[in-house]
Short mmCIF file of C-alpha atoms in Angstrom, two decimals:
data_model
loop_
_atom_site.label_atom_id
_atom_site.label_comp_id
_atom_site.label_asym_id
_atom_site.label_seq_id
_atom_site.Cartn_x
_atom_site.Cartn_y
_atom_site.Cartn_z
CA ASP T 1 1.12 3.20 -70.51
CA MET T 2 1.43 4.52 -66.98
CA ASN T 3 4.35 2.21 -66.35
CA LYS T 4 6.01 3.33 -69.58
CA LEU T 5 5.79 6.95 -68.40
CA ALA T 6 7.08 5.95 -64.97
CA VAL T 7 10.09 4.22 -66.52
CA VAL T 8 10.86 6.93 -69.06
CA PHE T 9 10.67 9.70 -66.47
CA GLN T 10 12.16 7.54 -63.69
CA ILE T 11 9.26 8.00 -61.26
CA ASP T 12 9.96 5.31 -58.65
CA TRP T 13 6.69 5.53 -56.74
CA LEU T 14 4.66 5.19 -59.96
CA GLN T 15 6.75 2.21 -61.07
CA LYS T 16 6.05 0.53 -57.72
CA ASP T 17 2.33 1.27 -58.03
CA CYS T 18 2.25 -0.19 -61.53
CA LYS T 19 4.07 -3.31 -60.36
CA LYS T 20 1.64 -3.73 -57.46
CA TRP T 21 -1.30 -3.28 -59.84
CA LEU T 22 0.05 -5.99 -62.12
CA GLU T 23 0.63 -8.34 -59.19
CA ILE T 24 -3.01 -7.88 -58.18
CA LYS T 25 -4.12 -8.51 -61.78
CA MET T 26 -2.03 -11.70 -61.83
CA LEU T 27 -3.75 -12.98 -58.71
CA ALA T 28 -7.14 -12.18 -60.23
CA ALA T 29 -6.16 -13.98 -63.43
CA GLU T 30 -5.44 -17.26 -61.63
CA HIS T 31 -8.80 -18.75 -62.70
CA ASN T 32 -9.72 -16.40 -65.53
CA GLU T 33 -8.25 -17.08 -68.95
CA GLU T 34 -9.24 -13.67 -70.36
CA GLU T 35 -7.50 -11.87 -67.48
CA MET T 36 -4.52 -14.17 -67.88
CA ALA T 37 -4.21 -13.19 -71.54
CA PHE T 38 -4.45 -9.50 -70.60
CA VAL T 39 -1.69 -9.81 -67.98
CA PHE T 40 0.47 -11.78 -70.41
CA GLU T 41 0.08 -9.08 -73.06
CA GLU T 42 0.96 -6.35 -70.54
CA SER T 43 4.03 -8.29 -69.41
CA TYR T 44 5.05 -8.89 -73.00
CA PHE T 45 4.65 -5.20 -73.79
CA MET T 46 7.05 -4.35 -70.97
CA LEU T 47 9.52 -6.92 -72.27
CA LYS T 48 9.32 -5.86 -75.90
CA LYS T 49 9.06 -2.08 -75.64
CA LEU T 50 11.02 -1.33 -72.48
CA GLU T 51 13.27 -4.41 -72.38
CA ASN T 52 12.08 -5.07 -68.83
CA LYS T 53 12.04 -8.83 -68.13
CA GLU T 54 10.77 -8.47 -64.57
CA TYR T 55 7.07 -8.59 -65.43
CA MET T 56 7.38 -11.53 -67.81
CA ASN T 57 9.41 -13.40 -65.19
CA MET T 58 6.68 -12.67 -62.62
CA PHE T 59 4.12 -13.99 -65.08
CA ALA T 60 6.13 -17.15 -65.76
CA ASP T 61 6.58 -17.74 -62.02
CA GLN T 62 2.85 -17.34 -61.44
CA PHE T 63 1.51 -19.27 -64.44
CA GLY T 64 4.34 -21.46 -65.72
CA ARG T 65 2.90 -24.95 -65.40
CA SER T 66 4.03 -27.78 -67.60
CA ASP T 67 0.54 -29.33 -67.55
CA ASP T 68 -1.29 -26.23 -68.86
CA THR T 69 -0.70 -26.08 -72.59
CA ARG T 70 -4.03 -24.59 -73.71
CA PHE T 71 -2.88 -21.01 -73.09
CA ILE T 72 0.39 -21.54 -74.96
CA SER T 73 -1.42 -23.29 -77.81
CA LYS T 74 -3.46 -20.19 -78.54
CA TYR T 75 -0.30 -18.23 -79.27
CA LEU T 76 1.33 -21.04 -81.22
CA SER T 77 -1.74 -21.69 -83.37
CA ASP T 78 -0.58 -19.07 -85.88
CA PHE T 79 3.08 -20.05 -85.71
CA ASP T 80 3.96 -18.65 -89.15
CA ASN T 81 3.02 -15.15 -87.97
CA LEU T 82 4.29 -15.47 -84.41
CA ASP T 83 6.44 -12.57 -83.22
CA ILE T 84 9.92 -14.05 -82.77
CA ASP T 85 10.33 -12.23 -79.46
CA LEU T 86 7.34 -14.12 -78.08
CA ILE T 87 9.02 -17.53 -78.36
CA TYR T 88 11.17 -17.22 -75.24
CA PRO T 89 8.29 -16.17 -72.95
CA LEU T 90 6.24 -19.08 -74.28
CA LEU T 91 9.13 -21.46 -73.61
CA GLN T 92 9.28 -20.08 -70.06
CA LEU T 93 5.60 -20.84 -69.59
CA GLY T 94 5.94 -24.33 -71.01
CA GLY T 95 8.55 -25.27 -68.46
CA SER T 96 9.77 -28.79 -69.02
CA ASN T 97 6.86 -29.65 -71.31
CA ARG T 98 8.41 -29.24 -74.74
CA GLU T 99 5.91 -31.52 -76.46
CA ILE T 100 3.59 -28.64 -77.39
CA PHE T 101 6.46 -26.89 -79.15
CA TYR T 102 7.53 -30.05 -80.98
CA ASP T 103 3.95 -30.64 -82.13
CA THR T 104 3.71 -27.06 -83.40
CA LEU T 105 6.99 -27.28 -85.32
CA ILE T 106 6.07 -30.60 -86.88
CA GLY T 107 2.66 -29.24 -87.87
CA SER T 108 4.13 -26.12 -89.54
#
């Protein structure tokens, strides 16, 4: 919410502080799946509500590994109710590993 205010009111120093905070949270989430989900949701919020791709791109750079499909699977498990805007970020995370997406589509 702080970042939303910073963007709406164009407060540069607050935007920078929010970005730094998220970068620190991303580092902390490296080995913590709950923190990783939190950071993903925050990044997705910025993408969806403020049309700011920067945070989701940072997330994908930090966590996009083609061998880690467990995180993506949690979001794809309810594919019929998946927010359409969430598909691209999940594809970013999957990298070159498209098998998880194929399996989900076949199973739907």
